[in-house]
Amino acid sequence: VSLHAFVQCDRSTTAERELVANLAPGAMDVDLGAPSGFQFAATGEGSQLNISVRVRTNGTDFLRSVLLRVTAVGDGLSSKPPTSWTPASPVEFAVIASTDIPGEPDTLVQLTGANVPKANSARGEVELGTLQVATTTGGLPLITGEVLSMESVSDIDCDILVPGSPCLTSVTSQPIVSGTGYMEVL
């Protein structure tokens, strides 16, 4: 994003600044890529693109479960090996990563995890890990996805089986908002 500003009384006094838009995740959303600067930056065709994956619970809730899919729309990324997943270090919330899913060529990774929260469990923004994907020929793909299901609880004693429990926040089948963006080749 390029901003151009001038002084109203003297239009010859100007300033220009280049900015990179990169959204922070809202409640029950997923952030993909770098947390600041270019969201997805690759050095060129055949290079590796690292896509960090972070989820944001409702406020400072504990993350209870997550099921999400990260996809690429268009050419430029491959879901085929050597696509790989590296958990966050230290692991804040364990997930199982599935890559190269038969019949889903646009799916880069599907992440699944569930945990009964304890006092020291992950809360707020939780880093899950990093997806490593090979860049290919083609355009600049849109990297996006869907939160298939995510649950957070405000306290560790929350009974999630009680219908309408005020301590449980859950979402299903919603698009990833803040994590959606185009890959940039630097």
PDB file of C-alpha atoms in Angstrom:
ATOM      1  CA  VAL A   1       0.000   0.000   0.000  1.00  0.00           C
ATOM      2  CA  SER A   2       1.418   3.370  -0.931  1.00  0.00           C
ATOM      3  CA  LEU A   3       0.310   6.442   1.031  1.00  0.00           C
ATOM      4  CA  HIS A   4       0.812   9.929  -0.329  1.00  0.00           C
ATOM      5  CA  ALA A   5       0.136  12.935   1.922  1.00  0.00           C
ATOM      6  CA  PHE A   6       0.468  16.657   1.453  1.00  0.00           C
ATOM      7  CA  VAL A   7      -0.025  19.799   3.526  1.00  0.00           C
ATOM      8  CA  GLN A   8      -3.294  21.548   2.611  1.00  0.00           C
ATOM      9  CA  CYS A   9      -1.845  25.095   2.700  1.00  0.00           C
ATOM     10  CA  ASP A  10       1.319  24.137   0.753  1.00  0.00           C
ATOM     11  CA  ARG A  11       0.785  21.275  -1.669  1.00  0.00           C
ATOM     12  CA  SER A  12       4.489  21.226  -2.519  1.00  0.00           C
ATOM     13  CA  THR A  13       5.194  19.812   0.972  1.00  0.00           C
ATOM     14  CA  THR A  14       4.559  16.114   0.584  1.00  0.00           C
ATOM     15  CA  ALA A  15       5.509  12.806   2.117  1.00  0.00           C
ATOM     16  CA  GLU A  16       5.209   9.310   0.786  1.00  0.00           C
ATOM     17  CA  ARG A  17       5.448   6.006   2.605  1.00  0.00           C
ATOM     18  CA  GLU A  18       5.245   2.381   1.478  1.00  0.00           C
ATOM     19  CA  LEU A  19       3.366   0.054   3.823  1.00  0.00           C
ATOM     20  CA  VAL A  20       2.715  -3.660   3.791  1.00  0.00           C
ATOM     21  CA  ALA A  21      -0.804  -4.610   4.887  1.00  0.00           C
ATOM     22  CA  ASN A  22      -0.823  -7.597   7.253  1.00  0.00           C
ATOM     23  CA  LEU A  23      -3.860  -8.126   9.487  1.00  0.00           C
ATOM     24  CA  ALA A  24      -3.805  -9.411  13.069  1.00  0.00           C
ATOM     25  CA  PRO A  25      -6.356 -12.186  13.673  1.00  0.00           C
ATOM     26  CA  GLY A  26      -9.674 -11.423  15.329  1.00  0.00           C
ATOM     27  CA  ALA A  27     -11.391 -13.734  17.790  1.00  0.00           C
ATOM     28  CA  MET A  28     -11.748 -17.311  16.512  1.00  0.00           C
ATOM     29  CA  ASP A  29      -9.733 -16.620  13.359  1.00  0.00           C
ATOM     30  CA  VAL A  30      -6.472 -17.944  11.927  1.00  0.00           C
ATOM     31  CA  ASP A  31      -3.388 -15.937  10.968  1.00  0.00           C
ATOM     32  CA  LEU A  32      -1.189 -17.387   8.235  1.00  0.00           C
ATOM     33  CA  GLY A  33       2.300 -16.289   7.246  1.00  0.00           C
ATOM     34  CA  ALA A  34       4.538 -13.726   8.886  1.00  0.00           C
ATOM     35  CA  PRO A  35       2.942 -11.712  11.709  1.00  0.00           C
ATOM     36  CA  SER A  36       4.332  -8.461  10.237  1.00  0.00           C
ATOM     37  CA  GLY A  37       5.791  -7.282   6.934  1.00  0.00           C
ATOM     38  CA  PHE A  38       5.072  -9.354   3.830  1.00  0.00           C
ATOM     39  CA  GLN A  39       2.660 -12.090   4.835  1.00  0.00           C
ATOM     40  CA  PHE A  40       3.924 -14.651   2.301  1.00  0.00           C
ATOM     41  CA  ALA A  41       7.309 -13.951   0.699  1.00  0.00           C
ATOM     42  CA  ALA A  42       9.148 -16.386  -1.555  1.00  0.00           C
ATOM     43  CA  THR A  43      12.515 -15.844  -3.224  1.00  0.00           C
ATOM     44  CA  GLY A  44      11.455 -17.375  -6.532  1.00  0.00           C
ATOM     45  CA  GLU A  45      10.305 -20.439  -8.400  1.00  0.00           C
ATOM     46  CA  GLY A  46      11.514 -23.656  -6.785  1.00  0.00           C
ATOM     47  CA  SER A  47      12.132 -22.010  -3.416  1.00  0.00           C
ATOM     48  CA  GLN A  48      10.489 -22.963  -0.148  1.00  0.00           C
ATOM     49  CA  LEU A  49       7.696 -20.831   1.307  1.00  0.00           C
ATOM     50  CA  ASN A  50       7.305 -21.010   5.084  1.00  0.00           C
ATOM     51  CA  ILE A  51       3.730 -20.414   6.252  1.00  0.00           C
ATOM     52  CA  SER A  52       3.385 -19.905  10.001  1.00  0.00           C
ATOM     53  CA  VAL A  53      -0.024 -20.857  11.421  1.00  0.00           C
ATOM     54  CA  ARG A  54      -1.463 -19.109  14.483  1.00  0.00           C
ATOM     55  CA  VAL A  55      -5.003 -19.228  15.864  1.00  0.00           C
ATOM     56  CA  ARG A  56      -6.716 -16.636  18.069  1.00  0.00           C
ATOM     57  CA  THR A  57      -9.222 -17.767  20.680  1.00  0.00           C
ATOM     58  CA  ASN A  58     -12.057 -15.656  22.032  1.00  0.00           C
ATOM     59  CA  GLY A  59     -10.256 -13.060  24.189  1.00  0.00           C
ATOM     60  CA  THR A  60      -7.911 -14.847  26.573  1.00  0.00           C
ATOM     61  CA  ASP A  61      -9.799 -18.143  26.417  1.00  0.00           C
ATOM     62  CA  PHE A  62      -8.042 -21.505  26.411  1.00  0.00           C
ATOM     63  CA  LEU A  63      -7.855 -23.214  23.006  1.00  0.00           C
ATOM     64  CA  ARG A  64      -9.830 -26.470  23.311  1.00  0.00           C
ATOM     65  CA  SER A  65      -9.952 -27.808  19.762  1.00  0.00           C
ATOM     66  CA  VAL A  66      -9.193 -26.833  16.193  1.00  0.00           C
ATOM     67  CA  LEU A  67      -9.824 -28.304  12.753  1.00  0.00           C
ATOM     68  CA  LEU A  68      -8.712 -26.137   9.860  1.00  0.00           C
ATOM     69  CA  ARG A  69      -7.712 -26.391   6.227  1.00  0.00           C
ATOM     70  CA  VAL A  70      -5.148 -24.177   4.473  1.00  0.00           C
ATOM     71  CA  THR A  71      -5.569 -23.957   0.695  1.00  0.00           C
ATOM     72  CA  ALA A  72      -3.974 -22.259  -2.316  1.00  0.00           C
ATOM     73  CA  VAL A  73      -6.105 -20.841  -5.123  1.00  0.00           C
ATOM     74  CA  GLY A  74      -4.260 -20.688  -8.424  1.00  0.00           C
ATOM     75  CA  ASP A  75      -0.847 -21.893  -9.536  1.00  0.00           C
ATOM     76  CA  GLY A  76       2.428 -21.207  -7.799  1.00  0.00           C
ATOM     77  CA  LEU A  77       2.443 -23.645  -4.850  1.00  0.00           C
ATOM     78  CA  SER A  78       2.531 -27.420  -4.682  1.00  0.00           C
ATOM     79  CA  SER A  79       0.765 -29.584  -2.107  1.00  0.00           C
ATOM     80  CA  LYS A  80       2.982 -32.509  -3.146  1.00  0.00           C
ATOM     81  CA  PRO A  81       6.084 -33.555  -1.207  1.00  0.00           C
ATOM     82  CA  PRO A  82       8.410 -32.040  -0.050  1.00  0.00           C
ATOM     83  CA  THR A  83       5.516 -30.183   1.651  1.00  0.00           C
ATOM     84  CA  SER A  84       6.055 -30.628   5.382  1.00  0.00           C
ATOM     85  CA  TRP A  85       4.890 -29.440   8.817  1.00  0.00           C
ATOM     86  CA  THR A  86       7.048 -28.342  11.750  1.00  0.00           C
ATOM     87  CA  PRO A  87       5.310 -27.904  15.146  1.00  0.00           C
ATOM     88  CA  ALA A  88       5.932 -24.730  17.126  1.00  0.00           C
ATOM     89  CA  SER A  89       8.845 -24.943  19.531  1.00  0.00           C
ATOM     90  CA  PRO A  90       7.961 -25.291  22.278  1.00  0.00           C
ATOM     91  CA  VAL A  91       4.672 -26.939  21.352  1.00  0.00           C
ATOM     92  CA  GLU A  92       1.841 -24.741  22.652  1.00  0.00           C
ATOM     93  CA  PHE A  93      -0.993 -26.886  21.282  1.00  0.00           C
ATOM     94  CA  ALA A  94      -0.352 -30.219  19.555  1.00  0.00           C
ATOM     95  CA  VAL A  95      -1.967 -30.798  16.158  1.00  0.00           C
ATOM     96  CA  ILE A  96      -1.851 -33.538  13.559  1.00  0.00           C
ATOM     97  CA  ALA A  97      -0.951 -32.207  10.104  1.00  0.00           C
ATOM     98  CA  SER A  98      -2.108 -33.932   6.914  1.00  0.00           C
ATOM     99  CA  THR A  99      -0.498 -32.891   3.623  1.00  0.00           C
ATOM    100  CA  ASP A 100      -0.818 -34.230   0.076  1.00  0.00           C
ATOM    101  CA  ILE A 101      -4.449 -35.268   0.663  1.00  0.00           C
ATOM    102  CA  PRO A 102      -5.768 -37.465  -2.202  1.00  0.00           C
ATOM    103  CA  GLY A 103      -8.467 -35.726  -4.253  1.00  0.00           C
ATOM    104  CA  GLU A 104      -7.709 -32.300  -2.697  1.00  0.00           C
ATOM    105  CA  PRO A 105      -4.906 -30.773  -4.800  1.00  0.00           C
ATOM    106  CA  ASP A 106      -5.597 -27.229  -3.521  1.00  0.00           C
ATOM    107  CA  THR A 107      -5.300 -28.254   0.154  1.00  0.00           C
ATOM    108  CA  LEU A 108      -1.808 -27.499   1.449  1.00  0.00           C
ATOM    109  CA  VAL A 109      -2.451 -28.839   4.963  1.00  0.00           C
ATOM    110  CA  GLN A 110      -5.293 -29.912   7.216  1.00  0.00           C
ATOM    111  CA  LEU A 111      -4.658 -29.456  10.945  1.00  0.00           C
ATOM    112  CA  THR A 112      -6.524 -31.281  13.703  1.00  0.00           C
ATOM    113  CA  GLY A 113      -6.056 -30.978  17.450  1.00  0.00           C
ATOM    114  CA  ALA A 114      -7.996 -31.231  20.705  1.00  0.00           C
ATOM    115  CA  ASN A 115      -6.971 -30.843  24.313  1.00  0.00           C
ATOM    116  CA  VAL A 116      -8.635 -30.660  27.710  1.00  0.00           C
ATOM    117  CA  PRO A 117      -7.258 -27.361  29.067  1.00  0.00           C
ATOM    118  CA  LYS A 118      -5.166 -27.163  32.227  1.00  0.00           C
ATOM    119  CA  ALA A 119      -4.048 -24.032  34.093  1.00  0.00           C
ATOM    120  CA  ASN A 120      -0.902 -23.740  31.945  1.00  0.00           C
ATOM    121  CA  SER A 121      -2.610 -24.484  28.588  1.00  0.00           C
ATOM    122  CA  ALA A 122      -2.387 -22.182  25.564  1.00  0.00           C
ATOM    123  CA  ARG A 123      -4.606 -19.066  25.578  1.00  0.00           C
ATOM    124  CA  GLY A 124      -5.250 -16.088  23.315  1.00  0.00           C
ATOM    125  CA  GLU A 125      -3.075 -16.239  20.201  1.00  0.00           C
ATOM    126  CA  VAL A 126      -1.583 -19.727  19.877  1.00  0.00           C
ATOM    127  CA  GLU A 127       1.214 -20.653  17.489  1.00  0.00           C
ATOM    128  CA  LEU A 128       0.617 -24.103  16.006  1.00  0.00           C
ATOM    129  CA  GLY A 129       3.639 -24.414  13.722  1.00  0.00           C
ATOM    130  CA  THR A 130       4.986 -23.783  10.233  1.00  0.00           C
ATOM    131  CA  LEU A 131       4.078 -25.321   6.892  1.00  0.00           C
ATOM    132  CA  GLN A 132       6.886 -25.597   4.338  1.00  0.00           C
ATOM    133  CA  VAL A 133       5.645 -25.579   0.726  1.00  0.00           C
ATOM    134  CA  ALA A 134       7.560 -25.619  -2.569  1.00  0.00           C
ATOM    135  CA  THR A 135       6.898 -22.795  -5.032  1.00  0.00           C
ATOM    136  CA  THR A 136       6.277 -23.727  -8.668  1.00  0.00           C
ATOM    137  CA  THR A 137       5.807 -21.975 -11.980  1.00  0.00           C
ATOM    138  CA  GLY A 138       2.665 -20.003 -12.490  1.00  0.00           C
ATOM    139  CA  GLY A 139       0.992 -16.997 -10.993  1.00  0.00           C
ATOM    140  CA  LEU A 140       0.898 -15.632  -7.494  1.00  0.00           C
ATOM    141  CA  PRO A 141      -1.518 -17.866  -5.590  1.00  0.00           C
ATOM    142  CA  LEU A 142      -4.078 -16.741  -3.058  1.00  0.00           C
ATOM    143  CA  ILE A 143      -3.361 -18.527   0.232  1.00  0.00           C
ATOM    144  CA  THR A 144      -6.487 -18.926   2.313  1.00  0.00           C
ATOM    145  CA  GLY A 145      -8.501 -21.618   4.038  1.00  0.00           C
ATOM    146  CA  GLU A 146     -11.368 -22.467   6.315  1.00  0.00           C
ATOM    147  CA  VAL A 147     -11.869 -22.936  10.022  1.00  0.00           C
ATOM    148  CA  LEU A 148     -13.903 -26.137   9.918  1.00  0.00           C
ATOM    149  CA  SER A 149     -14.269 -26.098  13.713  1.00  0.00           C
ATOM    150  CA  MET A 150     -12.661 -24.253  16.621  1.00  0.00           C
ATOM    151  CA  GLU A 151     -13.552 -24.225  20.316  1.00  0.00           C
ATOM    152  CA  SER A 152     -12.244 -22.136  23.188  1.00  0.00           C
ATOM    153  CA  VAL A 153     -13.252 -22.119  26.844  1.00  0.00           C
ATOM    154  CA  SER A 154     -12.995 -19.256  29.323  1.00  0.00           C
ATOM    155  CA  ASP A 155     -12.145 -21.516  32.268  1.00  0.00           C
ATOM    156  CA  ILE A 156     -10.651 -24.982  32.701  1.00  0.00           C
ATOM    157  CA  ASP A 157     -13.752 -26.307  34.490  1.00  0.00           C
ATOM    158  CA  CYS A 158     -16.082 -25.482  31.582  1.00  0.00           C
ATOM    159  CA  ASP A 159     -18.571 -28.297  30.914  1.00  0.00           C
ATOM    160  CA  ILE A 160     -18.783 -28.256  27.123  1.00  0.00           C
ATOM    161  CA  LEU A 161     -21.629 -30.788  27.144  1.00  0.00           C
ATOM    162  CA  VAL A 162     -24.053 -28.260  28.685  1.00  0.00           C
ATOM    163  CA  PRO A 163     -26.083 -26.739  25.805  1.00  0.00           C
ATOM    164  CA  GLY A 164     -25.510 -22.991  25.513  1.00  0.00           C
ATOM    165  CA  SER A 165     -22.711 -23.050  28.087  1.00  0.00           C
ATOM    166  CA  PRO A 166     -21.531 -19.418  28.546  1.00  0.00           C
ATOM    167  CA  CYS A 167     -17.913 -20.537  29.060  1.00  0.00           C
ATOM    168  CA  LEU A 168     -17.703 -22.159  25.574  1.00  0.00           C
ATOM    169  CA  THR A 169     -17.131 -20.321  22.288  1.00  0.00           C
ATOM    170  CA  SER A 170     -17.266 -22.348  19.092  1.00  0.00           C
ATOM    171  CA  VAL A 171     -17.304 -21.651  15.372  1.00  0.00           C
ATOM    172  CA  THR A 172     -17.778 -23.924  12.384  1.00  0.00           C
ATOM    173  CA  SER A 173     -17.303 -23.557   8.635  1.00  0.00           C
ATOM    174  CA  GLN A 174     -15.997 -20.012   8.495  1.00  0.00           C
ATOM    175  CA  PRO A 175     -13.394 -18.658   6.073  1.00  0.00           C
ATOM    176  CA  ILE A 176      -9.974 -17.660   7.327  1.00  0.00           C
ATOM    177  CA  VAL A 177     -10.016 -13.849   7.251  1.00  0.00           C
ATOM    178  CA  SER A 178      -6.796 -12.298   8.565  1.00  0.00           C
ATOM    179  CA  GLY A 179      -4.633 -15.107   7.216  1.00  0.00           C
ATOM    180  CA  THR A 180      -5.798 -14.780   3.623  1.00  0.00           C
ATOM    181  CA  GLY A 181      -3.353 -13.168   1.214  1.00  0.00           C
ATOM    182  CA  TYR A 182      -1.336 -13.443  -1.979  1.00  0.00           C
ATOM    183  CA  MET A 183       2.188 -14.820  -2.124  1.00  0.00           C
ATOM    184  CA  GLU A 184       4.809 -12.196  -2.998  1.00  0.00           C
ATOM    185  CA  VAL A 185       7.952 -13.153  -4.923  1.00  0.00           C
ATOM    186  CA  LEU A 186      10.846 -10.969  -3.779  1.00  0.00           C
TER     187      LEU A 186
END
